[in-house]
Amino acid sequence: MSDVLSQRLQPRHFSLIKAIADLGQLSLAAASLSMTQPAASRMLAEIEKIVGATVFVRTPKGMEATEIGNALARRAETLLEEIREAMREVDAIKRGASGTVRVGAVTGGALGYIVPAIRALKAESRMAEIHVDVAPSGALVSNLMSGQFDFVLGRIPFGIDARQFDIRHALAEEVDLVVHQRHPLAGVGMLHMGDLQHFPWAMQGPGAPMRQAVEHAFVEAGANLPNDVVNTTSLLVMIAMIASSNAIAPVSREVSDLLCHPGSGAGLRRLDLSSPINVLPYHMIALKSRRMSALASRLQDLVLQQFVNR
């Protein structure tokens, strides 16, 4: 078998087939493809050698497709559109208008910064596929190091070498204490931590930054730490505990803004404290060794814009 016969039809072959089928003249087809007519004639001969059959016949009216030519012309239209779509997708990915991005965040960071940035990104790039996980900082950074995230909003855990990360911004996180509107302390002004110690609590486990901030507030106030505590990282469990008991749950300000909004229908209130409770700042964290996609970089820029606007 000759070299030509061992080849397969290429996109350029299908382009010529479609042009001839659409225009009916070899000269017009050649011009539409910026080819000379002799070059188009040679390519048509090459196509017919590869196929092993006549594709077009010359008639007084011009070039007329054979049955095989009609079949190839139909396939050509689908194939060429697929190629164009593939190139559009590649271009969109290069411009950051398409593709996939995976991010993780602590709860406050997710609500306060990631969600608004996603809304802005979707307004620009409707086809962008975005994955968001909300988790404690330890899990976030571990998954970032294993390549599951493009970047995270969290804190560097103790014992992890921070030099491997690109760390940007320090984001303050204020803690609100949330209860059901039926709670005995709902609506009471200027509460001290000592007023809260005998109530049940639903909060993160020992060692979690928010738990440490709450415990520090009790110690600073000279009050005893609460004994009746359900340990959970699940916001849904916290809400269920609040709704079904006199439990108190510490959440970030962004979460309480969502839960305690009058239009939310959740029936939750934040307690009026005499002194604020603050958590250690969290950061935008990415691996220095990993190059981000254009889409991930765009989302990161939009998150950074949210930092500036706050």
mmCIF file of C-alpha atoms in Angstrom:
data_model
loop_
_atom_site.group_PDB
_atom_site.id
_atom_site.type_symbol
_atom_site.label_atom_id
_atom_site.label_comp_id
_atom_site.label_asym_id
_atom_site.label_seq_id
_atom_site.Cartn_x
_atom_site.Cartn_y
_atom_site.Cartn_z
ATOM 1 C CA MET A 1 0.000 0.000 0.000
ATOM 2 C CA SER A 2 1.341 3.424 -0.943
ATOM 3 C CA ASP A 3 2.032 6.185 1.607
ATOM 4 C CA VAL A 4 -1.070 8.050 0.436
ATOM 5 C CA LEU A 5 -3.313 5.008 0.792
ATOM 6 C CA SER A 6 -1.974 4.328 4.281
ATOM 7 C CA GLN A 7 -3.079 7.814 5.415
ATOM 8 C CA ARG A 8 -6.415 8.762 6.877
ATOM 9 C CA LEU A 9 -8.590 11.721 6.027
ATOM 10 C CA GLN A 10 -7.434 14.876 7.806
ATOM 11 C CA PRO A 11 -9.420 17.971 8.825
ATOM 12 C CA ARG A 12 -8.051 19.828 5.772
ATOM 13 C CA HIS A 13 -9.547 17.114 3.547
ATOM 14 C CA PHE A 14 -12.948 17.501 5.196
ATOM 15 C CA SER A 15 -12.732 21.280 4.809
ATOM 16 C CA LEU A 16 -12.314 20.885 1.054
ATOM 17 C CA ILE A 17 -15.107 18.290 0.831
ATOM 18 C CA LYS A 18 -17.535 20.602 2.638
ATOM 19 C CA ALA A 19 -16.509 23.631 0.573
ATOM 20 C CA ILE A 20 -17.050 21.796 -2.715
ATOM 21 C CA ALA A 21 -20.382 20.387 -1.521
ATOM 22 C CA ASP A 22 -21.556 23.850 -0.411
ATOM 23 C CA LEU A 23 -20.303 25.877 -3.392
ATOM 24 C CA GLY A 24 -20.555 23.347 -6.212
ATOM 25 C CA GLN A 25 -17.411 24.604 -7.952
ATOM 26 C CA LEU A 26 -13.818 23.538 -7.357
ATOM 27 C CA SER A 27 -12.543 27.027 -8.124
ATOM 28 C CA LEU A 28 -14.917 28.643 -5.605
ATOM 29 C CA ALA A 29 -14.086 26.019 -2.968
ATOM 30 C CA ALA A 30 -10.364 26.616 -3.471
ATOM 31 C CA ALA A 31 -10.797 30.401 -3.151
ATOM 32 C CA SER A 32 -12.843 30.030 0.044
ATOM 33 C CA LEU A 33 -9.969 28.042 1.563
ATOM 34 C CA SER A 34 -7.265 30.415 0.245
ATOM 35 C CA MET A 35 -5.914 27.682 -2.051
ATOM 36 C CA THR A 36 -5.084 27.667 -5.740
ATOM 37 C CA GLN A 37 -7.331 25.590 -7.952
ATOM 38 C CA PRO A 38 -4.490 23.188 -8.930
ATOM 39 C CA ALA A 39 -3.711 22.619 -5.227
ATOM 40 C CA ALA A 40 -7.390 21.908 -4.526
ATOM 41 C CA SER A 41 -7.526 19.520 -7.501
ATOM 42 C CA ARG A 42 -4.480 17.624 -6.192
ATOM 43 C CA MET A 43 -6.023 17.418 -2.701
ATOM 44 C CA LEU A 44 -9.301 16.079 -4.133
ATOM 45 C CA ALA A 45 -7.342 13.397 -5.989
ATOM 46 C CA GLU A 46 -5.573 12.551 -2.720
ATOM 47 C CA ILE A 47 -8.931 12.256 -0.933
ATOM 48 C CA GLU A 48 -10.278 9.895 -3.588
ATOM 49 C CA LYS A 49 -7.149 7.725 -3.348
ATOM 50 C CA ILE A 50 -7.540 7.496 0.442
ATOM 51 C CA VAL A 51 -11.244 6.699 0.159
ATOM 52 C CA GLY A 52 -10.788 4.425 -2.806
ATOM 53 C CA ALA A 53 -13.799 5.854 -4.618
ATOM 54 C CA THR A 54 -14.985 8.889 -6.538
ATOM 55 C CA VAL A 55 -16.211 11.640 -4.218
ATOM 56 C CA PHE A 56 -17.336 14.282 -6.720
ATOM 57 C CA VAL A 57 -18.163 14.096 -10.410
ATOM 58 C CA ARG A 58 -17.970 17.007 -12.835
ATOM 59 C CA THR A 59 -21.241 17.933 -14.535
ATOM 60 C CA PRO A 60 -22.266 20.873 -16.740
ATOM 61 C CA LYS A 61 -23.660 22.479 -13.576
ATOM 62 C CA GLY A 62 -20.465 21.995 -11.569
ATOM 63 C CA MET A 63 -19.192 19.487 -9.021
ATOM 64 C CA GLU A 64 -21.817 17.025 -7.858
ATOM 65 C CA ALA A 65 -21.262 14.741 -4.863
ATOM 66 C CA THR A 66 -21.539 10.991 -5.255
ATOM 67 C CA GLU A 67 -23.297 8.922 -2.598
ATOM 68 C CA ILE A 68 -19.939 8.575 -0.838
ATOM 69 C CA GLY A 69 -19.311 12.293 -1.295
ATOM 70 C CA ASN A 70 -22.662 13.150 0.310
ATOM 71 C CA ALA A 71 -21.840 10.905 3.280
ATOM 72 C CA LEU A 72 -18.426 12.557 3.706
ATOM 73 C CA ALA A 73 -19.925 16.034 3.378
ATOM 74 C CA ARG A 74 -22.419 15.303 6.176
ATOM 75 C CA ARG A 75 -19.610 14.043 8.405
ATOM 76 C CA ALA A 76 -17.438 17.005 7.457
ATOM 77 C CA GLU A 77 -19.950 19.497 8.825
ATOM 78 C CA THR A 78 -20.116 17.708 12.202
ATOM 79 C CA LEU A 79 -16.363 17.142 12.400
ATOM 80 C CA LEU A 80 -15.391 20.706 11.539
ATOM 81 C CA GLU A 81 -17.871 22.119 14.047
ATOM 82 C CA GLU A 82 -16.385 19.834 16.719
ATOM 83 C CA ILE A 83 -12.912 21.115 15.874
ATOM 84 C CA ARG A 84 -14.103 24.718 16.050
ATOM 85 C CA GLU A 85 -15.805 24.033 19.366
ATOM 86 C CA ALA A 86 -12.629 22.409 20.697
ATOM 87 C CA MET A 87 -10.595 25.467 19.729
ATOM 88 C CA ARG A 88 -13.178 27.768 21.308
ATOM 89 C CA GLU A 89 -12.949 25.728 24.513
ATOM 90 C CA VAL A 90 -9.146 25.824 24.468
ATOM 91 C CA ASP A 91 -9.236 29.573 23.948
ATOM 92 C CA ALA A 92 -11.745 29.992 26.780
ATOM 93 C CA ILE A 93 -9.563 27.954 29.136
ATOM 94 C CA LYS A 94 -6.505 30.007 28.191
ATOM 95 C CA ARG A 95 -8.455 33.211 28.872
ATOM 96 C CA GLY A 96 -9.790 31.863 32.169
ATOM 97 C CA ALA A 97 -13.355 31.804 30.839
ATOM 98 C CA SER A 98 -13.811 28.039 31.170
ATOM 99 C CA GLY A 99 -12.332 25.023 32.895
ATOM 100 C CA THR A 100 -12.411 23.759 36.477
ATOM 101 C CA VAL A 101 -11.284 25.366 39.726
ATOM 102 C CA ARG A 102 -11.296 23.777 43.182
ATOM 103 C CA VAL A 103 -11.047 25.844 46.343
ATOM 104 C CA GLY A 104 -11.511 25.303 50.059
ATOM 105 C CA ALA A 105 -12.262 27.688 52.900
ATOM 106 C CA VAL A 106 -13.177 28.005 56.527
ATOM 107 C CA THR A 107 -16.859 28.810 56.912
ATOM 108 C CA GLY A 108 -16.519 32.571 57.350
ATOM 109 C CA GLY A 109 -14.125 32.831 54.417
ATOM 110 C CA ALA A 110 -16.428 30.794 52.195
ATOM 111 C CA LEU A 111 -19.459 32.983 52.880
ATOM 112 C CA GLY A 112 -17.679 36.315 53.106
ATOM 113 C CA TYR A 113 -15.267 36.067 50.185
ATOM 114 C CA ILE A 114 -15.536 32.881 48.090
ATOM 115 C CA VAL A 115 -19.293 33.087 47.399
ATOM 116 C CA PRO A 116 -19.233 36.741 46.220
ATOM 117 C CA ALA A 117 -16.173 36.004 44.064
ATOM 118 C CA ILE A 118 -17.937 33.011 42.493
ATOM 119 C CA ARG A 119 -20.936 35.187 41.626
ATOM 120 C CA ALA A 120 -18.600 37.639 39.884
ATOM 121 C CA LEU A 121 -16.779 34.828 38.050
ATOM 122 C CA LYS A 122 -20.013 33.236 36.871
ATOM 123 C CA ALA A 123 -21.116 36.590 35.471
ATOM 124 C CA GLU A 124 -17.989 36.514 33.290
ATOM 125 C CA SER A 125 -17.663 32.780 32.655
ATOM 126 C CA ARG A 126 -20.934 30.906 32.817
ATOM 127 C CA MET A 127 -19.303 27.620 31.740
ATOM 128 C CA ALA A 128 -16.716 27.647 34.548
ATOM 129 C CA GLU A 129 -16.957 24.540 36.749
ATOM 130 C CA ILE A 130 -16.317 25.474 40.373
ATOM 131 C CA HIS A 131 -15.914 23.139 43.357
ATOM 132 C CA VAL A 132 -15.974 24.578 46.895
ATOM 133 C CA ASP A 133 -15.315 22.656 50.120
ATOM 134 C CA VAL A 134 -15.809 24.068 53.615
ATOM 135 C CA ALA A 135 -13.666 22.446 56.302
ATOM 136 C CA PRO A 136 -11.324 23.152 59.218
ATOM 137 C CA SER A 137 -7.927 24.585 58.309
ATOM 138 C CA GLY A 138 -6.033 21.344 58.971
ATOM 139 C CA ALA A 139 -8.043 19.433 56.381
ATOM 140 C CA LEU A 140 -7.914 22.338 53.933
ATOM 141 C CA VAL A 141 -4.133 22.676 54.015
ATOM 142 C CA SER A 142 -3.621 18.910 53.873
ATOM 143 C CA ASN A 143 -5.797 18.686 50.755
ATOM 144 C CA LEU A 144 -4.069 21.715 49.250
ATOM 145 C CA MET A 145 -0.701 19.963 49.671
ATOM 146 C CA SER A 146 -2.049 16.803 48.026
ATOM 147 C CA GLY A 147 -3.181 18.800 44.986
ATOM 148 C CA GLN A 148 -6.942 18.714 45.571
ATOM 149 C CA PHE A 149 -7.289 22.506 45.803
ATOM 150 C CA ASP A 150 -5.993 25.402 43.721
ATOM 151 C CA PHE A 151 -5.987 27.631 46.808
ATOM 152 C CA VAL A 152 -7.661 27.824 50.214
ATOM 153 C CA LEU A 153 -8.730 30.366 52.806
ATOM 154 C CA GLY A 154 -7.516 29.039 56.124
ATOM 155 C CA ARG A 155 -4.775 28.949 58.731
ATOM 156 C CA ILE A 156 -1.425 27.153 58.575
ATOM 157 C CA PRO A 157 -1.624 24.278 61.090
ATOM 158 C CA PHE A 158 1.022 23.924 63.776
ATOM 159 C CA GLY A 159 4.014 21.890 62.600
ATOM 160 C CA ILE A 160 3.580 22.645 58.867
ATOM 161 C CA ASP A 161 6.457 24.477 57.153
ATOM 162 C CA ALA A 162 4.873 27.709 55.920
ATOM 163 C CA ARG A 163 7.733 28.415 53.504
ATOM 164 C CA GLN A 164 6.204 26.113 50.879
ATOM 165 C CA PHE A 165 3.142 28.359 50.577
ATOM 166 C CA ASP A 166 2.296 31.650 48.957
ATOM 167 C CA ILE A 167 0.454 33.349 51.854
ATOM 168 C CA ARG A 168 -1.506 36.525 51.222
ATOM 169 C CA HIS A 169 -3.523 38.804 53.476
ATOM 170 C CA ALA A 170 -4.539 38.368 57.099
ATOM 171 C CA LEU A 171 -8.315 38.207 57.382
ATOM 172 C CA ALA A 172 -9.872 38.897 60.765
ATOM 173 C CA GLU A 173 -12.710 36.653 61.900
ATOM 174 C CA GLU A 174 -15.138 37.873 64.535
ATOM 175 C CA VAL A 175 -17.192 35.344 66.497
ATOM 176 C CA ASP A 176 -20.891 35.748 67.182
ATOM 177 C CA LEU A 177 -22.796 33.584 69.666
ATOM 178 C CA VAL A 178 -26.076 32.423 68.173
ATOM 179 C CA VAL A 179 -29.176 31.118 69.951
ATOM 180 C CA HIS A 180 -32.813 30.454 69.124
ATOM 181 C CA GLN A 181 -35.143 33.428 69.562
ATOM 182 C CA ARG A 182 -36.828 31.533 72.441
ATOM 183 C CA HIS A 183 -33.553 31.410 74.389
ATOM 184 C CA PRO A 184 -33.701 33.085 77.835
ATOM 185 C CA LEU A 185 -30.817 35.401 76.888
ATOM 186 C CA ALA A 186 -32.152 36.411 73.465
ATOM 187 C CA GLY A 187 -32.621 40.174 73.491
ATOM 188 C CA VAL A 188 -30.714 40.711 76.745
ATOM 189 C CA GLY A 189 -28.108 43.473 76.358
ATOM 190 C CA MET A 190 -24.416 43.587 77.283
ATOM 191 C CA LEU A 191 -23.966 39.967 78.333
ATOM 192 C CA HIS A 192 -20.781 38.821 80.096
ATOM 193 C CA MET A 193 -19.230 35.400 79.551
ATOM 194 C CA GLY A 194 -20.143 34.443 83.101
ATOM 195 C CA ASP A 195 -23.812 34.751 82.105
ATOM 196 C CA LEU A 196 -23.307 31.987 79.529
ATOM 197 C CA GLN A 197 -21.331 29.315 81.326
ATOM 198 C CA HIS A 198 -24.277 27.253 82.624
ATOM 199 C CA PHE A 199 -25.998 26.837 79.261
ATOM 200 C CA PRO A 200 -25.404 23.936 76.855
ATOM 201 C CA TRP A 201 -23.081 24.644 73.911
ATOM 202 C CA ALA A 202 -22.602 23.271 70.404
ATOM 203 C CA MET A 203 -19.168 24.152 69.031
ATOM 204 C CA GLN A 204 -16.010 22.971 67.335
ATOM 205 C CA GLY A 205 -13.819 20.441 69.112
ATOM 206 C CA PRO A 206 -10.950 21.322 71.472
ATOM 207 C CA GLY A 207 -8.032 22.973 69.651
ATOM 208 C CA ALA A 208 -10.136 24.498 66.876
ATOM 209 C CA PRO A 209 -9.396 28.232 66.501
ATOM 210 C CA MET A 210 -12.991 29.299 67.186
ATOM 211 C CA ARG A 211 -13.221 27.006 70.219
ATOM 212 C CA GLN A 212 -9.957 28.438 71.526
ATOM 213 C CA ALA A 213 -11.243 31.994 71.045
ATOM 214 C CA VAL A 214 -14.409 31.232 73.029
ATOM 215 C CA GLU A 215 -12.464 29.513 75.807
ATOM 216 C CA HIS A 216 -10.038 32.437 75.944
ATOM 217 C CA ALA A 217 -13.001 34.815 76.343
ATOM 218 C CA PHE A 218 -14.257 32.779 79.324
ATOM 219 C CA VAL A 219 -10.807 32.794 80.921
ATOM 220 C CA GLU A 220 -10.335 36.528 80.343
ATOM 221 C CA ALA A 221 -13.695 37.171 81.982
ATOM 222 C CA GLY A 222 -12.774 35.031 85.001
ATOM 223 C CA ALA A 223 -15.641 32.646 84.245
ATOM 224 C CA ASN A 224 -15.674 28.859 84.246
ATOM 225 C CA LEU A 225 -15.568 27.013 80.945
ATOM 226 C CA PRO A 226 -18.910 25.379 80.078
ATOM 227 C CA ASN A 227 -19.177 21.673 80.869
ATOM 228 C CA ASP A 228 -22.187 20.822 78.709
ATOM 229 C CA VAL A 229 -20.660 20.839 75.204
ATOM 230 C CA VAL A 230 -21.495 18.959 72.004
ATOM 231 C CA ASN A 231 -18.403 18.942 69.793
ATOM 232 C CA THR A 232 -19.130 19.292 66.065
ATOM 233 C CA THR A 233 -17.798 20.977 62.951
ATOM 234 C CA SER A 234 -21.206 20.675 61.267
ATOM 235 C CA LEU A 235 -23.152 23.904 60.982
ATOM 236 C CA LEU A 236 -26.343 21.879 60.453
ATOM 237 C CA VAL A 237 -25.818 20.044 63.742
ATOM 238 C CA MET A 238 -25.246 23.362 65.501
ATOM 239 C CA ILE A 239 -28.461 24.800 64.059
ATOM 240 C CA ALA A 240 -30.385 21.672 65.079
ATOM 241 C CA MET A 241 -29.024 21.907 68.629
ATOM 242 C CA ILE A 242 -29.949 25.597 68.851
ATOM 243 C CA ALA A 243 -33.449 24.985 67.502
ATOM 244 C CA SER A 244 -34.198 22.124 69.901
ATOM 245 C CA SER A 245 -32.631 23.422 73.127
ATOM 246 C CA ASN A 246 -31.162 26.402 74.932
ATOM 247 C CA ALA A 247 -27.775 25.679 73.342
ATOM 248 C CA ILE A 248 -25.378 28.451 72.322
ATOM 249 C CA ALA A 249 -23.248 28.102 69.192
ATOM 250 C CA PRO A 250 -20.252 30.233 68.182
ATOM 251 C CA VAL A 251 -20.143 31.052 64.472
ATOM 252 C CA SER A 252 -18.311 33.560 62.302
ATOM 253 C CA ARG A 253 -19.897 36.967 61.695
ATOM 254 C CA GLU A 254 -20.558 36.024 58.038
ATOM 255 C CA VAL A 255 -22.536 32.957 59.147
ATOM 256 C CA SER A 256 -24.552 34.834 61.756
ATOM 257 C CA ASP A 257 -25.378 37.533 59.191
ATOM 258 C CA LEU A 258 -26.910 34.775 57.069
ATOM 259 C CA LEU A 259 -28.658 32.847 59.862
ATOM 260 C CA CYS A 260 -29.946 35.802 61.874
ATOM 261 C CA HIS A 261 -31.195 37.904 58.993
ATOM 262 C CA PRO A 262 -34.888 38.732 59.574
ATOM 263 C CA GLY A 263 -35.814 37.263 56.211
ATOM 264 C CA SER A 264 -34.069 33.925 56.795
ATOM 265 C CA GLY A 265 -36.987 32.402 58.705
ATOM 266 C CA ALA A 266 -34.565 30.467 60.925
ATOM 267 C CA GLY A 267 -35.717 32.142 64.137
ATOM 268 C CA LEU A 268 -32.151 32.652 65.356
ATOM 269 C CA ARG A 269 -30.643 35.596 67.236
ATOM 270 C CA ARG A 270 -27.095 36.590 68.086
ATOM 271 C CA LEU A 271 -26.333 37.426 71.662
ATOM 272 C CA ASP A 272 -25.380 40.966 72.631
ATOM 273 C CA LEU A 273 -21.942 40.621 74.242
ATOM 274 C CA SER A 274 -20.163 43.246 76.311
ATOM 275 C CA SER A 275 -16.811 42.345 74.704
ATOM 276 C CA PRO A 276 -16.096 41.019 71.202
ATOM 277 C CA ILE A 277 -14.616 37.563 70.567
ATOM 278 C CA ASN A 278 -11.993 37.381 67.830
ATOM 279 C CA VAL A 279 -10.286 34.416 66.210
ATOM 280 C CA LEU A 280 -6.726 34.343 64.922
ATOM 281 C CA PRO A 281 -6.665 35.660 61.325
ATOM 282 C CA TYR A 282 -6.820 33.307 58.362
ATOM 283 C CA HIS A 283 -5.106 33.754 54.996
ATOM 284 C CA MET A 284 -5.297 33.020 51.300
ATOM 285 C CA ILE A 285 -2.915 30.090 50.865
ATOM 286 C CA ALA A 286 -1.551 28.503 47.674
ATOM 287 C CA LEU A 287 1.371 26.189 46.956
ATOM 288 C CA LYS A 288 4.424 27.945 45.543
ATOM 289 C CA SER A 289 5.277 24.847 43.504
ATOM 290 C CA ARG A 290 1.919 24.629 41.721
ATOM 291 C CA ARG A 291 1.047 26.776 38.738
ATOM 292 C CA MET A 292 -2.604 27.796 38.704
ATOM 293 C CA SER A 293 -4.852 27.617 35.671
ATOM 294 C CA ALA A 294 -6.103 30.869 34.189
ATOM 295 C CA LEU A 295 -9.538 30.204 35.690
ATOM 296 C CA ALA A 296 -8.152 29.580 39.181
ATOM 297 C CA SER A 297 -6.029 32.718 38.933
ATOM 298 C CA ARG A 298 -9.084 34.729 37.908
ATOM 299 C CA LEU A 299 -11.104 33.445 40.863
ATOM 300 C CA GLN A 300 -8.190 34.231 43.171
ATOM 301 C CA ASP A 301 -8.073 37.796 41.812
ATOM 302 C CA LEU A 302 -11.800 38.188 42.426
ATOM 303 C CA VAL A 303 -11.401 36.954 46.008
ATOM 304 C CA LEU A 304 -8.596 39.470 46.520
ATOM 305 C CA GLN A 305 -10.917 42.193 45.233
ATOM 306 C CA GLN A 306 -13.391 41.180 47.936
ATOM 307 C CA PHE A 307 -10.636 41.686 50.532
ATOM 308 C CA VAL A 308 -10.020 45.215 49.268
ATOM 309 C CA ASN A 309 -13.719 46.091 49.183
ATOM 310 C CA ARG A 310 -14.332 45.026 52.781
#
